[in-house]
Amino acid sequence: MSKKIKKISTLILILIAFIYCNEKKERKIEKKSIKEICFEVGFTTLRKFRGIYYDKKDNEEYFYFADPVTHKKIKIFDLKGHFKYEIPLFEFSKKLISIDKILFSDKDSILVLGSNTVYLTDESGKIRNTTNLNRLSSKNDFYTYLLPQTTNFTDNYKSLLFNCDWRYNLNKEYKYYYEDCFYKSRFVKIKNIFDSKKIEYKFSDNFYSNISKEPKNYFELLQFHIKDNKIYTMSCYSEYLFIYDFNTLKPLKKIKIISNSTDISIKPTNANIDMDSEAYHKLFANYGFINNIKINNQNIYLTFNLNVKGEDINISERPFTILKYDNNFKKINEITFYDKTYCGSSVKLIKQGLLLENLKKSTNEKTFYTLFDY
């Protein structure tokens, strides 16, 4: 009897060891870096003024860095770090235009978002076209438009998607901002943006009803990416990736996201918290949440900031994890960065892999990115 018990115990131990090794193997994905790329920009840039664009004429990807405030220019580099050319932004500066976002089609067609105003420029830096966006919806809701994206750039920006941040309603008073904001649109699609006679605004339905049945306080701009006429979006307050139809702005499906490295989604509150308050900072420090979404023809990459359990860490140095899925939403693997070397807020997807900014090597004059084969 004792021999049988020993055999059973041995088998159980072997089974436990096997499961542990498999789990460890799944969690420990090798971070295979290919090379380090140095961009001698000559100045520091906000991460929202950096990006990758594909030039159809050259059949090549380029990296752009912009400083519209101090140096008033955009500098273009190839992905070997070689400087190619620069675009002046002096006309924007002279007209006191505050730039919020820059989108590249190519050097002859560059879209610039100012304060609820969209401009079209080119490599000369001269403003070729301007559209003042209508901030008032048909329901008398007043919005601010932020962070535009487009499905593709071959149609000369005929369809642009914006985060729309609701501010107030002309006909209604509210006790707390979040009580009305909860029910408002979070996306607006604008067609024919540079044609005053044909311009169209289409607002999405209430997004946060996907997450909660009652009003809560949601502090965020939704992360989204457009690919093949589908919108992939995720809230900091949800563990689901939502897919919407770009044409109708209606939901298609949702995919539950599970990380081996962190819990996902912030717990919403109905407290009237100020965004600059310590309470707001602590709320985000105690949860893991979405940072950005990147998609190519083969894979979906989701970057999440980790739960740092209340520790006071600058958002650019916060540890993060990148989950990789195929186009059927099957999880392939996950790599996690704990040591504050790389920045989860500055992940760029190119044909060769993922570019991650190296915080320890970057200076005021040079910006370093590491290319990972992932």
PDB file of C-alpha atoms in Angstrom, residues 238-358:
ATOM      1  CA  SER A 238     -12.645  47.315 -19.495  1.00  0.00           C
ATOM      2  CA  GLU A 239     -10.978  43.952 -20.063  1.00  0.00           C
ATOM      3  CA  TYR A 240     -12.502  43.680 -23.535  1.00  0.00           C
ATOM      4  CA  LEU A 241     -11.275  44.731 -26.951  1.00  0.00           C
ATOM      5  CA  PHE A 242     -14.292  46.078 -28.869  1.00  0.00           C
ATOM      6  CA  ILE A 243     -14.596  45.889 -32.657  1.00  0.00           C
ATOM      7  CA  TYR A 244     -16.871  48.342 -34.474  1.00  0.00           C
ATOM      8  CA  ASP A 245     -17.909  48.688 -38.091  1.00  0.00           C
ATOM      9  CA  PHE A 246     -16.283  51.844 -39.443  1.00  0.00           C
ATOM     10  CA  ASN A 247     -19.119  52.592 -41.882  1.00  0.00           C
ATOM     11  CA  THR A 248     -22.016  52.279 -39.426  1.00  0.00           C
ATOM     12  CA  LEU A 249     -20.142  52.876 -36.117  1.00  0.00           C
ATOM     13  CA  LYS A 250     -22.074  49.901 -34.729  1.00  0.00           C
ATOM     14  CA  PRO A 251     -20.467  47.200 -32.526  1.00  0.00           C
ATOM     15  CA  LEU A 252     -19.519  43.899 -34.164  1.00  0.00           C
ATOM     16  CA  LYS A 253     -17.939  41.866 -31.376  1.00  0.00           C
ATOM     17  CA  LYS A 254     -15.847  42.014 -28.219  1.00  0.00           C
ATOM     18  CA  ILE A 255     -12.836  39.925 -27.204  1.00  0.00           C
ATOM     19  CA  LYS A 256     -11.815  39.329 -23.599  1.00  0.00           C
ATOM     20  CA  ILE A 257      -8.141  40.132 -23.001  1.00  0.00           C
ATOM     21  CA  ILE A 258      -6.124  38.242 -20.390  1.00  0.00           C
ATOM     22  CA  SER A 259      -2.545  39.074 -19.428  1.00  0.00           C
ATOM     23  CA  ASN A 260      -0.072  36.848 -17.587  1.00  0.00           C
ATOM     24  CA  SER A 261       1.608  39.934 -16.103  1.00  0.00           C
ATOM     25  CA  THR A 262      -1.147  42.197 -14.788  1.00  0.00           C
ATOM     26  CA  ASP A 263      -4.808  42.534 -14.024  1.00  0.00           C
ATOM     27  CA  ILE A 264      -6.590  44.576 -16.675  1.00  0.00           C
ATOM     28  CA  SER A 265      -9.093  47.444 -16.326  1.00  0.00           C
ATOM     29  CA  ILE A 266      -9.553  50.251 -13.838  1.00  0.00           C
ATOM     30  CA  LYS A 267     -12.540  50.183 -11.537  1.00  0.00           C
ATOM     31  CA  PRO A 268     -14.763  53.158 -12.464  1.00  0.00           C
ATOM     32  CA  THR A 269     -16.107  55.421  -9.754  1.00  0.00           C
ATOM     33  CA  ASN A 270     -19.123  57.674  -9.375  1.00  0.00           C
ATOM     34  CA  ALA A 271     -17.119  60.138  -7.283  1.00  0.00           C
ATOM     35  CA  ASN A 272     -16.659  63.585  -8.794  1.00  0.00           C
ATOM     36  CA  ILE A 273     -12.833  63.350  -8.943  1.00  0.00           C
ATOM     37  CA  ASP A 274     -10.749  66.102 -10.482  1.00  0.00           C
ATOM     38  CA  MET A 275      -8.306  64.889 -13.166  1.00  0.00           C
ATOM     39  CA  ASP A 276      -5.418  66.764 -11.509  1.00  0.00           C
ATOM     40  CA  SER A 277      -6.102  65.383  -8.045  1.00  0.00           C
ATOM     41  CA  GLU A 278      -4.055  62.862  -6.070  1.00  0.00           C
ATOM     42  CA  ALA A 279      -7.098  60.585  -5.953  1.00  0.00           C
ATOM     43  CA  TYR A 280      -7.133  60.435  -9.751  1.00  0.00           C
ATOM     44  CA  HIS A 281      -3.421  59.556  -9.854  1.00  0.00           C
ATOM     45  CA  LYS A 282      -3.855  56.782  -7.267  1.00  0.00           C
ATOM     46  CA  LEU A 283      -6.810  55.371  -9.198  1.00  0.00           C
ATOM     47  CA  PHE A 284      -4.647  54.676 -12.254  1.00  0.00           C
ATOM     48  CA  ALA A 285      -1.631  53.520 -10.212  1.00  0.00           C
ATOM     49  CA  ASN A 286      -3.543  50.588  -8.750  1.00  0.00           C
ATOM     50  CA  TYR A 287      -4.658  48.998 -12.008  1.00  0.00           C
ATOM     51  CA  GLY A 288      -3.272  47.702 -15.285  1.00  0.00           C
ATOM     52  CA  PHE A 289      -4.783  49.427 -18.307  1.00  0.00           C
ATOM     53  CA  ILE A 290      -4.530  49.793 -22.084  1.00  0.00           C
ATOM     54  CA  ASN A 291      -1.823  52.081 -23.472  1.00  0.00           C
ATOM     55  CA  ASN A 292      -2.014  51.608 -27.241  1.00  0.00           C
ATOM     56  CA  ILE A 293      -3.265  49.367 -30.054  1.00  0.00           C
ATOM     57  CA  LYS A 294      -1.218  48.478 -33.151  1.00  0.00           C
ATOM     58  CA  ILE A 295      -2.392  46.296 -36.050  1.00  0.00           C
ATOM     59  CA  ASN A 296      -0.852  45.019 -39.294  1.00  0.00           C
ATOM     60  CA  ASN A 297      -2.039  42.440 -41.811  1.00  0.00           C
ATOM     61  CA  GLN A 298      -1.043  39.499 -39.623  1.00  0.00           C
ATOM     62  CA  ASN A 299      -1.236  40.517 -35.969  1.00  0.00           C
ATOM     63  CA  ILE A 300      -2.797  42.686 -33.276  1.00  0.00           C
ATOM     64  CA  TYR A 301      -0.516  44.189 -30.599  1.00  0.00           C
ATOM     65  CA  LEU A 302      -1.982  45.475 -27.336  1.00  0.00           C
ATOM     66  CA  THR A 303       0.270  47.384 -24.941  1.00  0.00           C
ATOM     67  CA  PHE A 304      -0.815  47.594 -21.298  1.00  0.00           C
ATOM     68  CA  ASN A 305       0.643  49.556 -18.403  1.00  0.00           C
ATOM     69  CA  LEU A 306       1.067  47.286 -15.392  1.00  0.00           C
ATOM     70  CA  ASN A 307      -0.490  47.644 -11.972  1.00  0.00           C
ATOM     71  CA  VAL A 308       2.238  49.337  -9.894  1.00  0.00           C
ATOM     72  CA  LYS A 309       0.225  49.043  -6.639  1.00  0.00           C
ATOM     73  CA  GLY A 310       0.137  52.742  -5.897  1.00  0.00           C
ATOM     74  CA  GLU A 311       3.831  53.383  -6.539  1.00  0.00           C
ATOM     75  CA  ASP A 312       4.577  56.905  -7.782  1.00  0.00           C
ATOM     76  CA  ILE A 313       6.078  56.211 -11.238  1.00  0.00           C
ATOM     77  CA  ASN A 314       6.174  58.592 -14.181  1.00  0.00           C
ATOM     78  CA  ILE A 315       3.837  57.282 -16.898  1.00  0.00           C
ATOM     79  CA  SER A 316       6.685  57.101 -19.434  1.00  0.00           C
ATOM     80  CA  GLU A 317       8.690  54.817 -17.099  1.00  0.00           C
ATOM     81  CA  ARG A 318       5.825  52.622 -16.021  1.00  0.00           C
ATOM     82  CA  PRO A 319       6.410  48.889 -16.600  1.00  0.00           C
ATOM     83  CA  PHE A 320       4.319  47.456 -19.416  1.00  0.00           C
ATOM     84  CA  THR A 321       3.445  44.313 -21.297  1.00  0.00           C
ATOM     85  CA  ILE A 322       2.742  43.703 -24.996  1.00  0.00           C
ATOM     86  CA  LEU A 323       0.228  41.009 -25.962  1.00  0.00           C
ATOM     87  CA  LYS A 324       0.351  39.613 -29.484  1.00  0.00           C
ATOM     88  CA  TYR A 325      -2.731  38.131 -31.173  1.00  0.00           C
ATOM     89  CA  ASP A 326      -3.349  36.785 -34.643  1.00  0.00           C
ATOM     90  CA  ASN A 327      -6.219  38.123 -36.762  1.00  0.00           C
ATOM     91  CA  ASN A 328      -8.510  35.427 -35.367  1.00  0.00           C
ATOM     92  CA  PHE A 329      -7.872  36.831 -31.868  1.00  0.00           C
ATOM     93  CA  LYS A 330      -5.834  33.829 -30.775  1.00  0.00           C
ATOM     94  CA  LYS A 331      -3.152  34.882 -28.318  1.00  0.00           C
ATOM     95  CA  ILE A 332       0.316  34.083 -29.655  1.00  0.00           C
ATOM     96  CA  ASN A 333       2.526  35.318 -26.831  1.00  0.00           C
ATOM     97  CA  GLU A 334       3.330  38.163 -24.457  1.00  0.00           C
ATOM     98  CA  ILE A 335       6.484  40.039 -23.487  1.00  0.00           C
ATOM     99  CA  THR A 336       6.786  42.184 -20.367  1.00  0.00           C
ATOM    100  CA  PHE A 337       9.192  45.031 -19.583  1.00  0.00           C
ATOM    101  CA  TYR A 338       9.817  45.790 -15.903  1.00  0.00           C
ATOM    102  CA  ASP A 339      13.119  47.691 -15.716  1.00  0.00           C
ATOM    103  CA  LYS A 340      12.154  51.179 -17.008  1.00  0.00           C
ATOM    104  CA  THR A 341      14.500  50.877 -20.003  1.00  0.00           C
ATOM    105  CA  TYR A 342      11.758  51.145 -22.616  1.00  0.00           C
ATOM    106  CA  CYS A 343       8.666  53.332 -22.914  1.00  0.00           C
ATOM    107  CA  GLY A 344       5.273  51.675 -23.330  1.00  0.00           C
ATOM    108  CA  SER A 345       3.816  54.975 -24.547  1.00  0.00           C
ATOM    109  CA  SER A 346       6.178  55.042 -27.518  1.00  0.00           C
ATOM    110  CA  VAL A 347       5.679  51.723 -29.323  1.00  0.00           C
ATOM    111  CA  LYS A 348       5.809  51.883 -33.134  1.00  0.00           C
ATOM    112  CA  LEU A 349       4.853  49.058 -35.493  1.00  0.00           C
ATOM    113  CA  ILE A 350       6.863  48.707 -38.720  1.00  0.00           C
ATOM    114  CA  LYS A 351       7.254  45.910 -41.275  1.00  0.00           C
ATOM    115  CA  GLN A 352      10.318  44.479 -39.511  1.00  0.00           C
ATOM    116  CA  GLY A 353       8.784  44.364 -36.036  1.00  0.00           C
ATOM    117  CA  LEU A 354       8.201  46.666 -33.065  1.00  0.00           C
ATOM    118  CA  LEU A 355      10.196  49.818 -32.299  1.00  0.00           C
ATOM    119  CA  LEU A 356      10.449  50.700 -28.597  1.00  0.00           C
ATOM    120  CA  GLU A 357      11.996  53.926 -27.353  1.00  0.00           C
ATOM    121  CA  ASN A 358      15.077  53.336 -25.187  1.00  0.00           C
TER     122      ASN A 358
END
